[in-house]
Coordinates of C-alpha atoms and ligand atoms in Angstrom, one line a residue:
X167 CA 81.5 -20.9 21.0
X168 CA 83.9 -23.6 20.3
X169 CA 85.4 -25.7 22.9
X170 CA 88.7 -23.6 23.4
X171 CA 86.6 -21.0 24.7
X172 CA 85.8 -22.7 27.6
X173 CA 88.6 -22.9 30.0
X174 CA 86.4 -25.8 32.4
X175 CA 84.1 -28.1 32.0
X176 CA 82.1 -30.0 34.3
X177 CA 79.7 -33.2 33.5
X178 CA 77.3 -34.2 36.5
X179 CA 79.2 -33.3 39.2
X180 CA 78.0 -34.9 42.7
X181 CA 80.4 -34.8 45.8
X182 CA 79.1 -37.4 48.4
X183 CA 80.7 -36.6 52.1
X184 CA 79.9 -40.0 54.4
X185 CA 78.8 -38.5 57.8
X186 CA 77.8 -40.3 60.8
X187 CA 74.4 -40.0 60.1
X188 CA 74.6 -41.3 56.5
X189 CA 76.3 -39.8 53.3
X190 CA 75.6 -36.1 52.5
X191 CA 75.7 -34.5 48.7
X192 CA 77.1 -31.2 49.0
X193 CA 76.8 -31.3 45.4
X194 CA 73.9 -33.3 43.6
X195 CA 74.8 -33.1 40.1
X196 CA 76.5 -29.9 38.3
X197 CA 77.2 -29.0 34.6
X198 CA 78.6 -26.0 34.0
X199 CA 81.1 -24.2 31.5
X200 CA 82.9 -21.4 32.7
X201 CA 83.6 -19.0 29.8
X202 CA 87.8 -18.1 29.0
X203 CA 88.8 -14.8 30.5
X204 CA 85.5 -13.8 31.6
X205 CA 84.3 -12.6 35.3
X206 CA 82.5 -15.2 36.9
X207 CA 81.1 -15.1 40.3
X208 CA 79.7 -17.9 42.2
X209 CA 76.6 -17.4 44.3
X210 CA 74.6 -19.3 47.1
X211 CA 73.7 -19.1 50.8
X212 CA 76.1 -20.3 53.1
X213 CA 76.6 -24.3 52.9
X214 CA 74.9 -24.4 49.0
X215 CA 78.4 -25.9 48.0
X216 CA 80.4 -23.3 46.3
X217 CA 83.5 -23.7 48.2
X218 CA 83.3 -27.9 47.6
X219 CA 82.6 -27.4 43.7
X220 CA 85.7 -25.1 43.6
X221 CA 88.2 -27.7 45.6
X222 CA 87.1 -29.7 42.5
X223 CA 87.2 -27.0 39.6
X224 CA 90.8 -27.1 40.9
X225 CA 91.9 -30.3 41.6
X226 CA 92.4 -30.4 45.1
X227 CA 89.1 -32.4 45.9
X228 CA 87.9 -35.2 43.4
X229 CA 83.8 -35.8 42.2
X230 CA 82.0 -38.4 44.0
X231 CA 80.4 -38.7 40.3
X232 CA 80.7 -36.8 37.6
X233 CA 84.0 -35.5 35.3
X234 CA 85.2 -31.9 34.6
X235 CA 87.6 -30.9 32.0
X236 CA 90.8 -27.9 32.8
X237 CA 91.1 -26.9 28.9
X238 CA 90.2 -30.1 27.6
X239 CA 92.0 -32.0 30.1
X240 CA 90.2 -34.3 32.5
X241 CA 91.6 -33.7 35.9
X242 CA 90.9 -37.6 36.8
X243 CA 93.5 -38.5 34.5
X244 CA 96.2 -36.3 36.0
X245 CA 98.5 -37.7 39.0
X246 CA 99.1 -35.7 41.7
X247 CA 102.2 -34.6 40.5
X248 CA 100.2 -33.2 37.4
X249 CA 97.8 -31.5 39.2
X250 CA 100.2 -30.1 41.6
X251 CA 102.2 -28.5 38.4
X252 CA 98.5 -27.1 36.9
X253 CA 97.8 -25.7 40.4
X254 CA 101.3 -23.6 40.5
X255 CA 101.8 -22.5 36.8
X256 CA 98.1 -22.6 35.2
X257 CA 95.8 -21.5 38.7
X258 CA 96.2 -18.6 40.4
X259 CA 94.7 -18.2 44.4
X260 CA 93.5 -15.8 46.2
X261 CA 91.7 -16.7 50.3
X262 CA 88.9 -15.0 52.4
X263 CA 92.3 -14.1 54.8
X264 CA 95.1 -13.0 53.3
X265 CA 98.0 -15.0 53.5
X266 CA 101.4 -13.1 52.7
X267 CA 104.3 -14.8 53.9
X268 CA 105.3 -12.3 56.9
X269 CA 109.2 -12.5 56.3
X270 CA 109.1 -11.6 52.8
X271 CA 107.9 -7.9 51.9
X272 CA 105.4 -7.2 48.9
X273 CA 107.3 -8.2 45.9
X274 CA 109.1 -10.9 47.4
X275 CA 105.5 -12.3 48.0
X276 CA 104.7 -12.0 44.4
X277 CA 108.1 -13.1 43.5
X278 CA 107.7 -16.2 45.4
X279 CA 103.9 -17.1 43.2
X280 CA 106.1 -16.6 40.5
X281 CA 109.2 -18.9 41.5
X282 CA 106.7 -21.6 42.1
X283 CA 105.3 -21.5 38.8
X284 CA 109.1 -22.1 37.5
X285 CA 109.8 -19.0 36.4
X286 CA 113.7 -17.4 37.0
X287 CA 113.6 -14.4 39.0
X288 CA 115.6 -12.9 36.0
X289 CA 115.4 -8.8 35.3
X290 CA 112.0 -9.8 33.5
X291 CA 110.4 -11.4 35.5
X292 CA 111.3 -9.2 38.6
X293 CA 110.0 -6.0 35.9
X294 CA 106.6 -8.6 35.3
X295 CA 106.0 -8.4 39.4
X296 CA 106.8 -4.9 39.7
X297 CA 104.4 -4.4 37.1
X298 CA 101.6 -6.8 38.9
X299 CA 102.2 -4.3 42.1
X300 CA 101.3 -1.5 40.6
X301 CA 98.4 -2.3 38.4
X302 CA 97.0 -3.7 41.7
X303 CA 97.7 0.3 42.9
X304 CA 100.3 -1.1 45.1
X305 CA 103.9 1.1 43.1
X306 CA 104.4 2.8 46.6
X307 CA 104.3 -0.3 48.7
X308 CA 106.7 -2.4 46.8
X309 CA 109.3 -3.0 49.8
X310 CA 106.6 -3.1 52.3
X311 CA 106.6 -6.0 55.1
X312 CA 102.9 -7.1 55.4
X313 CA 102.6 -5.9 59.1
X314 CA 103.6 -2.4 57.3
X315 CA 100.5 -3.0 54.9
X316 CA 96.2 -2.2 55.3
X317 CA 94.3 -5.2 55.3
X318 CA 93.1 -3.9 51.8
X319 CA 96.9 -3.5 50.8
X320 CA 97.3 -7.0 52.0
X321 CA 95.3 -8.8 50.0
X322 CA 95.7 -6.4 46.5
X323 CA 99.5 -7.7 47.0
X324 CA 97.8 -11.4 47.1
X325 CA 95.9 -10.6 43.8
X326 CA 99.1 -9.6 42.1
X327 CA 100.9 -12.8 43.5
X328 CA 97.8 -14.5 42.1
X329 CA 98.3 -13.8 38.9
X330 CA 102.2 -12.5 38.1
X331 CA 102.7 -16.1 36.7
X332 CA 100.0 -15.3 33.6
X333 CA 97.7 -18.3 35.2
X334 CA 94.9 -19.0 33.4
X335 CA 92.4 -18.7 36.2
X336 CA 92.0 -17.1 39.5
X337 CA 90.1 -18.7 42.3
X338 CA 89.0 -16.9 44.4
X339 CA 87.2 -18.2 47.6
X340 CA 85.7 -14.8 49.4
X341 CA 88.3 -12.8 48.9
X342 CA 86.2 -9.4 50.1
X343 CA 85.0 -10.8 53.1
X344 CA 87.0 -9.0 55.6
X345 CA 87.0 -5.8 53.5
X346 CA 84.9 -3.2 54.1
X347 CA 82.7 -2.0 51.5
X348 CA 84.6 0.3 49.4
X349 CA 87.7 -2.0 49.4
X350 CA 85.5 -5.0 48.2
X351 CA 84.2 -3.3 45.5
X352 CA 87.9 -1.8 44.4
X353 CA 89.1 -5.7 44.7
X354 CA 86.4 -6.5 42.4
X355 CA 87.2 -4.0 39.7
X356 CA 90.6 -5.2 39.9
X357 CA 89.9 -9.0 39.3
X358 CA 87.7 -7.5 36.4
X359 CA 90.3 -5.6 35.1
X360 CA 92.7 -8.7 34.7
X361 CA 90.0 -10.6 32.4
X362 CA 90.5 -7.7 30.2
X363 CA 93.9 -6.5 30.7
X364 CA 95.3 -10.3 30.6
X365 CA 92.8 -12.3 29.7
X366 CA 92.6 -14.2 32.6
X367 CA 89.7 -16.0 34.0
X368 CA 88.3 -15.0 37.5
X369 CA 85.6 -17.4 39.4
X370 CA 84.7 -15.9 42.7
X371 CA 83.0 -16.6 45.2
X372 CA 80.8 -14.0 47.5
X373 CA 78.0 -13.3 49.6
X374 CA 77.8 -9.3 48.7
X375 CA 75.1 -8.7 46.3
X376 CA 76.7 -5.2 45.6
X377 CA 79.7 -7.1 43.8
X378 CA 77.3 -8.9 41.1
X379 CA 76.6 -6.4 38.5
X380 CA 80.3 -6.6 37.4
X381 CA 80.2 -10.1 36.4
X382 CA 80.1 -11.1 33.1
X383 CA 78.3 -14.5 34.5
X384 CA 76.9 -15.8 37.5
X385 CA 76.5 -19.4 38.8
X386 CA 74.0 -19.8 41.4
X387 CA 73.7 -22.7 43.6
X388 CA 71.4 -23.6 46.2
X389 CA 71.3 -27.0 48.7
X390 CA 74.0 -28.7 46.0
X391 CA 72.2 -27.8 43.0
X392 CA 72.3 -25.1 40.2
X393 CA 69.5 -22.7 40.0
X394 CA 71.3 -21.0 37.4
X395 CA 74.4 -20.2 35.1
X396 CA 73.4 -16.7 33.6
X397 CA 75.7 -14.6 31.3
X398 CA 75.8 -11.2 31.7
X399 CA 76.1 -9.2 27.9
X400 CA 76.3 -6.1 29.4
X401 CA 78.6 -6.5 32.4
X402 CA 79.1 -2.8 34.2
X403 CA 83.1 -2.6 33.1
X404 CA 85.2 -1.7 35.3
X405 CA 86.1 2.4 35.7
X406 CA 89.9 3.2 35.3
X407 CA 92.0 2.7 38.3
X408 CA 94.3 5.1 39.9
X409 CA 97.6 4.3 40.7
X410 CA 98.3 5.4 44.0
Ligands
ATP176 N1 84.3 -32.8 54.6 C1 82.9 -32.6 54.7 N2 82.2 -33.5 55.4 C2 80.9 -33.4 55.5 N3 80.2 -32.4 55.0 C3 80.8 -31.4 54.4 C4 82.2 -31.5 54.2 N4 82.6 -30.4 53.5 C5 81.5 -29.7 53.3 N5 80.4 -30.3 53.8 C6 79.0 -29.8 53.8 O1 78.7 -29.6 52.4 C7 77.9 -28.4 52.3 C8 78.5 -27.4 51.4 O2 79.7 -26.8 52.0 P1 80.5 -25.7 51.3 O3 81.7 -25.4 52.2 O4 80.8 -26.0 49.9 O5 79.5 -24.5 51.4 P2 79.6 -23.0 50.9 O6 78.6 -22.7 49.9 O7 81.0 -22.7 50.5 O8 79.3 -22.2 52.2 P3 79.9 -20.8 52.8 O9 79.2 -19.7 52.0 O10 79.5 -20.8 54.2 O11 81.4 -20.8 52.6 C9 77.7 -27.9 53.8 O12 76.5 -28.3 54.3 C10 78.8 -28.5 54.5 O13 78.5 -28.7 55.8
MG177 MG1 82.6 -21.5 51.3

């Protein structure tokens, strides 16, 4: 591969947290590349430090030691300003609770990602999120307040507001932990579907080892270290979703 393929790239990473009791490595030293519109998922018992090596995959936490690259950029070198403008228009988000703004129904939500990002809520644009709703399944919910919404609704609307503004990455911090089963695994397919549909890249984190097969790489860590980064050739793809 050459190095556009990868869309980051981290050099000895190490995240050092000074505690009463003396300084604490969450992370002890990570290199990874994450592959360009691929499905990555990140795995590790509670407190291995995948939510601290994703607060610095996207710029919100800085490396104790160590560098990593957002398509051949080196975050240190951006101001926050910079990092700010990568966060809205290149990084999509998506949290273990959902986190619609209540006053704004669905595709006001998504409309809002994409007025962030800088884009003009123009007759384009508003056709680009109606189009996000309902690849998400969501065509019938468009005008829908979230207290009007399923929990499962709810946080397909924050996929689409994820990634309306054609990021190029998703993170993704537990985003099926407060779904039940068969809604985790739909939310999956979903994140899988837009590496393919859009190219986009999805890292996510999760505990459920019934999500795994559907990545096309998983990056394992355990106590601050990585037991593994393991591509997956022959990823399960995702089966055709309905539109409800
Ligand atoms: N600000 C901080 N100060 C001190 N220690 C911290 C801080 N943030 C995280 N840690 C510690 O770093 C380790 C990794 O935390 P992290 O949140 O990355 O784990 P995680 O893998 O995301 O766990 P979970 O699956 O429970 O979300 C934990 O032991 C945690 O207590
Ligand atoms: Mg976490």
């Amino acid at each position: 591969m050459s190095t556009q393929d990868w869309i980051i790239e981290t050099d000895g990473i190490k995240r050092g947290f000074d505690t009463p009791a003396g300084r604490f490595w969450a992370l002890k030293g990570i290199t990874i590349r994450i592959p360009a519109g691929r499905f990555v998922i990140l795995k590790g018992r509670s407190g291995s430090g995948k939510t601290t090596l994703m607060n610095i995959l996207n710029s919100l936490d800085d490396p104790t030691e160590g560098s990593v690259t957002f398509r051949g950029r080196f975050l240190k070198d951006l101001s926050q300003r910079e990092r700010e403008n990568l966060r809205r228009k290149e990084m999509g988000f998506v949290f273990q609770s959902v986190s619609l703004i209540p006053s704004l129904n669905a595709i006001q939500n998504v409309e809002f990602s994409m007025r962030l990002a800088g884009l003009k809520i123009n007759k384009e644009n508003h056709a680009r999120a109606e189009e996000c709703l309902k690849l998400v399944g969501l065509g019938n919910r468009m005008t829908h307040m979230s207290a009007e919404m399923s929990g499962g609704e709810q946080q397909r609307v924050a996929i689409a507001r994820a990634f309306a503004h054609h990021p190029g990455i998703i993170f993704a911090d537990e985003p099926t932990a407060e779904l039940d089963s068969a809604m985790a695994a739909h939310v999956t397919e979903l994140f899988k579907e837009m590496t393919r549909k859009e190219g986009i890249t999805v890292l996510m984190t999760t505990h459920d080892v019934g999500l795994m097969g559907a990545a096309d790489m998983t990056i394992e860590l355990s106590d601050g270290n990585l037991v593994e980064a393991r591509e997956h050739k022959e990823a399960q793809e995702p089966q055709e979703l309905s539109q409800q």
